[in-house]
């Protein structure tokens, strides 16, 4: 089977769980080209380090890099929140830290989605203490209605309504990351699952 047909067949299986497509593949890629141009203009001639927050932002990072025709490095961090009680106090557990110091470097944090803002508030505080030359955020998605702490975001791909989304890196219970678009999950998937309602 040709590669595209294989991909279509695989996605059809996952597609059954999608209520509707919120942002299609072409819109994602078009917006990424715009973000890439803005970021290129900002960092041309500077020592740029892209820091992606695992795992949700890997597809965004991989596609965004292809729109940055300037030298840059990438690095990764991984976090997990302790659950609602500690999440509301903004404490995030670092599962993986950066490989190298960032002092004097221009750091751009690459995020999949900003929801309450607690994850990024914690990360930017931690990274700012390491004295980078600059520290900015690019996020693919933003749910402004859900914000609990103020975050200064330099670039946002799309502002979206308060719905649980999957695809293009974003998961529900570690699945659906490979969908090439951003979709809204059918509510029966999480009411029938042990993993529960992601919006609660
Ligand atoms: P925050 O700390 O509340 O801003 O949480 C941000 C993190 O929550 C993101 O990096 C995602 O991992 C996760 N998240 C928030 N909303 C969604 C969603 O609609 N779908 C998938 N993951 C989400
Ligand atoms: Mg995440």
GROMACS .gro file of C-alpha atoms and ligand atoms in nm:
model
  224
    1UNK     CA    1   0.000   0.000   0.000
    2UNK     CA    2   0.144   0.347  -0.083
    3UNK     CA    3   0.254   0.554   0.216
    4UNK     CA    4  -0.030   0.805   0.192
    5UNK     CA    5  -0.291   0.529   0.181
    6UNK     CA    6  -0.135   0.363   0.484
    7UNK     CA    7  -0.148   0.692   0.672
    8UNK     CA    8  -0.509   0.750   0.571
    9UNK     CA    9  -0.608   0.401   0.683
   10UNK     CA   10  -0.436   0.444   1.020
   11UNK     CA   11  -0.594   0.782   1.075
   12UNK     CA   12  -0.940   0.653   0.986
   13UNK     CA   13  -0.923   0.425   1.289
   14UNK     CA   14  -0.841   0.719   1.517
   15UNK     CA   15  -1.080   0.949   1.327
   16UNK     CA   16  -1.376   0.749   1.462
   17UNK     CA   17  -1.309   0.898   1.808
   18UNK     CA   18  -1.305   1.257   1.682
   19UNK     CA   19  -1.620   1.467   1.727
   20UNK     CA   20  -1.499   1.728   1.480
   21UNK     CA   21  -1.186   1.877   1.329
   22UNK     CA   22  -1.105   2.211   1.491
   23UNK     CA   23  -0.792   2.304   1.290
   24UNK     CA   24  -0.714   2.113   0.973
   25UNK     CA   25  -0.371   2.021   0.845
   26UNK     CA   26  -0.352   2.296   0.582
   27UNK     CA   27  -0.446   2.566   0.835
   28UNK     CA   28  -0.184   2.437   1.079
   29UNK     CA   29   0.090   2.441   0.818
   30UNK     CA   30  -0.008   2.786   0.688
   31UNK     CA   31   0.004   2.931   1.039
   32UNK     CA   32   0.339   2.764   1.106
   33UNK     CA   33   0.486   2.938   0.802
   34UNK     CA   34   0.373   3.272   0.947
   35UNK     CA   35   0.513   3.193   1.290
   36UNK     CA   36   0.838   3.078   1.131
   37UNK     CA   37   0.876   3.406   0.944
   38UNK     CA   38   0.813   3.613   1.259
   39UNK     CA   39   1.053   3.405   1.467
   40UNK     CA   40   1.320   3.414   1.195
   41UNK     CA   41   1.298   3.795   1.185
   42UNK     CA   42   1.328   3.814   1.564
   43UNK     CA   43   1.629   3.584   1.603
   44UNK     CA   44   1.833   3.626   1.283
   45UNK     CA   45   2.199   3.667   1.381
   46UNK     CA   46   2.133   3.553   1.740
   47UNK     CA   47   2.232   3.237   1.925
   48UNK     CA   48   1.889   3.070   1.928
   49UNK     CA   49   1.795   2.768   2.135
   50UNK     CA   50   1.449   2.615   2.096
   51UNK     CA   51   1.335   2.440   2.412
   52UNK     CA   52   1.042   2.208   2.359
   53UNK     CA   53   0.831   2.075   2.641
   54UNK     CA   54   0.775   1.702   2.596
   55UNK     CA   55   0.579   1.530   2.472
   56UNK     CA   56   0.296   1.734   2.323
   57UNK     CA   57   0.509   1.985   2.135
   58UNK     CA   58   0.724   1.744   1.931
   59UNK     CA   59   0.520   1.767   1.610
   60UNK     CA   60   0.495   2.145   1.643
   61UNK     CA   61   0.871   2.173   1.701
   62UNK     CA   62   0.958   1.946   1.409
   63UNK     CA   63   0.741   2.141   1.166
   64UNK     CA   64   0.833   2.485   1.305
   65UNK     CA   65   1.207   2.413   1.266
   66UNK     CA   66   1.153   2.360   0.896
   67UNK     CA   67   1.026   2.717   0.876
   68UNK     CA   68   1.337   2.859   1.048
   69UNK     CA   69   1.611   2.903   0.786
   70UNK     CA   70   1.851   3.034   1.054
   71UNK     CA   71   2.102   2.837   1.265
   72UNK     CA   72   1.956   2.712   1.592
   73UNK     CA   73   1.981   2.430   1.844
   74UNK     CA   74   1.706   2.231   2.010
   75UNK     CA   75   1.673   2.087   2.358
   76UNK     CA   76   1.394   1.926   2.558
   77UNK     CA   77   1.235   1.938   2.900
   78UNK     CA   78   0.977   1.705   3.045
   79UNK     CA   79   0.742   1.793   3.328
   80UNK     CA   80   0.453   1.641   3.513
   81UNK     CA   81   0.209   1.811   3.744
   82UNK     CA   82   0.137   1.648   4.077
   83UNK     CA   83  -0.240   1.665   4.031
   84UNK     CA   84  -0.500   1.929   4.100
   85UNK     CA   85  -0.398   2.018   4.453
   86UNK     CA   86  -0.038   2.100   4.369
   87UNK     CA   87  -0.121   2.222   4.018
   88UNK     CA   88  -0.320   2.508   4.171
   89UNK     CA   89  -0.013   2.608   4.373
   90UNK     CA   90   0.186   2.602   4.047
   91UNK     CA   91   0.441   2.339   4.141
   92UNK     CA   92   0.555   2.125   3.852
   93UNK     CA   93   0.782   1.824   3.873
   94UNK     CA   94   1.079   1.827   3.633
   95UNK     CA   95   1.122   1.481   3.479
   96UNK     CA   96   1.394   1.589   3.236
   97UNK     CA   97   1.603   1.904   3.248
   98UNK     CA   98   1.804   2.072   2.970
   99UNK     CA   99   2.130   1.912   2.862
  100UNK     CA  100   2.331   2.236   2.866
  101UNK     CA  101   2.344   2.573   3.046
  102UNK     CA  102   2.147   2.856   2.881
  103UNK     CA  103   2.329   3.156   3.024
  104UNK     CA  104   2.366   3.427   2.759
  105UNK     CA  105   2.162   3.237   2.500
  106UNK     CA  106   1.835   3.336   2.335
  107UNK     CA  107   1.584   3.079   2.453
  108UNK     CA  108   1.248   3.021   2.287
  109UNK     CA  109   1.016   2.787   2.475
  110UNK     CA  110   0.802   2.582   2.236
  111UNK     CA  111   0.473   2.465   2.388
  112UNK     CA  112   0.179   2.272   2.252
  113UNK     CA  113  -0.096   2.442   2.452
  114UNK     CA  114  -0.139   2.687   2.738
  115UNK     CA  115  -0.429   2.602   2.962
  116UNK     CA  116  -0.413   2.720   3.326
  117UNK     CA  117  -0.065   2.858   3.262
  118UNK     CA  118   0.087   2.688   3.568
  119UNK     CA  119   0.333   2.474   3.372
  120UNK     CA  120   0.479   2.769   3.182
  121UNK     CA  121   0.477   3.001   3.483
  122UNK     CA  122   0.690   2.750   3.667
  123UNK     CA  123   0.921   2.677   3.372
  124UNK     CA  124   0.981   3.040   3.279
  125UNK     CA  125   1.062   3.122   3.642
  126UNK     CA  126   1.309   2.837   3.658
  127UNK     CA  127   1.476   2.916   3.323
  128UNK     CA  128   1.490   3.293   3.383
  129UNK     CA  129   1.697   3.226   3.696
  130UNK     CA  130   1.966   3.076   3.470
  131UNK     CA  131   2.024   3.417   3.304
  132UNK     CA  132   1.948   3.357   2.935
  133UNK     CA  133   2.000   3.658   2.705
  134UNK     CA  134   1.626   3.641   2.635
  135UNK     CA  135   1.339   3.407   2.715
  136UNK     CA  136   1.021   3.402   2.506
  137UNK     CA  137   0.732   3.163   2.448
  138UNK     CA  138   0.573   3.034   2.131
  139UNK     CA  139   0.265   2.820   2.179
  140UNK     CA  140   0.067   2.645   1.909
  141UNK     CA  141  -0.261   2.670   2.100
  142UNK     CA  142  -0.398   2.888   2.376
  143UNK     CA  143  -0.715   2.847   2.580
  144UNK     CA  144  -0.742   3.199   2.728
  145UNK     CA  145  -1.066   3.119   2.915
  146UNK     CA  146  -0.884   2.868   3.134
  147UNK     CA  147  -0.596   3.093   3.242
  148UNK     CA  148  -0.523   3.104   3.616
  149UNK     CA  149  -0.184   3.279   3.605
  150UNK     CA  150  -0.067   3.553   3.372
  151UNK     CA  151   0.184   3.446   3.109
  152UNK     CA  152   0.348   3.671   2.851
  153UNK     CA  153   0.334   3.479   2.523
  154UNK     CA  154   0.531   3.623   2.231
  155UNK     CA  155   0.360   3.415   1.959
  156UNK     CA  156   0.038   3.212   1.959
  157UNK     CA  157  -0.067   2.987   1.673
  158UNK     CA  158  -0.438   2.971   1.750
  159UNK     CA  159  -0.663   3.078   2.037
  160UNK     CA  160  -0.920   2.805   2.089
  161UNK     CA  161  -1.237   2.762   2.296
  162UNK     CA  162  -1.245   2.571   2.621
  163UNK     CA  163  -1.268   2.219   2.477
  164UNK     CA  164  -1.039   1.922   2.517
  165UNK     CA  165  -0.839   1.883   2.198
  166UNK     CA  166  -0.624   1.602   2.061
  167UNK     CA  167  -0.395   1.543   1.767
  168UNK     CA  168  -0.082   1.701   1.620
  169UNK     CA  169   0.111   1.600   1.933
  170UNK     CA  170  -0.167   1.644   2.187
  171UNK     CA  171  -0.295   1.334   2.359
  172UNK     CA  172  -0.577   1.190   2.559
  173UNK     CA  173  -0.434   0.914   2.780
  174UNK     CA  174  -0.121   0.909   2.556
  175UNK     CA  175  -0.319   0.842   2.237
  176UNK     CA  176  -0.412   1.043   1.926
  177UNK     CA  177  -0.080   1.233   1.908
  178UNK     CA  178  -0.031   1.115   1.549
  179UNK     CA  179  -0.345   1.274   1.406
  180UNK     CA  180  -0.225   1.535   1.153
  181UNK     CA  181  -0.493   1.785   1.264
  182UNK     CA  182  -0.631   1.929   1.590
  183UNK     CA  183  -0.962   1.766   1.677
  184UNK     CA  184  -1.217   1.754   1.954
  185UNK     CA  185  -1.255   1.417   2.119
  186UNK     CA  186  -1.598   1.254   2.140
  187UNK     CA  187  -1.720   1.287   2.500
  188UNK     CA  188  -1.812   0.917   2.513
  189UNK     CA  189  -1.442   0.829   2.479
  190UNK     CA  190  -1.354   0.982   2.812
  191UNK     CA  191  -1.676   0.896   2.993
  192UNK     CA  192  -1.619   0.530   2.899
  193UNK     CA  193  -1.245   0.539   2.982
  194UNK     CA  194  -1.073   0.474   3.315
  195UNK     CA  195  -0.860   0.782   3.248
  196UNK     CA  196  -1.169   1.001   3.306
  197UNK     CA  197  -1.280   1.346   3.190
  198UNK     CA  198  -0.976   1.554   3.093
  199UNK     CA  199  -1.157   1.882   3.151
  200UNK     CA  200  -1.228   1.814   3.517
  201LIG     P1  201  -0.130   2.420   3.207
  201LIG     O1  202  -0.021   2.409   3.308
  201LIG     O2  203  -0.266   2.408   3.270
  201LIG     O3  204  -0.119   2.542   3.119
  201LIG     O4  205  -0.122   2.287   3.123
  201LIG     C1  206  -0.067   2.276   3.001
  201LIG     C2  207  -0.055   2.129   2.965
  201LIG     O5  208  -0.180   2.060   2.986
  201LIG     C3  209  -0.027   2.114   2.819
  201LIG     O6  210   0.111   2.117   2.792
  201LIG     C4  211  -0.093   1.982   2.785
  201LIG     O7  212  -0.003   1.876   2.810
  201LIG     C5  213  -0.208   1.971   2.879
  201LIG     N1  214  -0.337   2.012   2.815
  201LIG     C6  215  -0.412   2.119   2.844
  201LIG     N2  216  -0.521   2.127   2.767
  201LIG     C7  217  -0.516   2.019   2.685
  201LIG     C8  218  -0.602   1.971   2.578
  201LIG     O8  219  -0.708   2.027   2.543
  201LIG     N3  220  -0.562   1.857   2.517
  201LIG     C9  221  -0.447   1.791   2.551
  201LIG     N4  222  -0.365   1.832   2.648
  201LIG    C10  223  -0.398   1.945   2.715
  202LIG    MG1  224   0.219   1.925   2.758
   0.00000   0.00000   0.00000
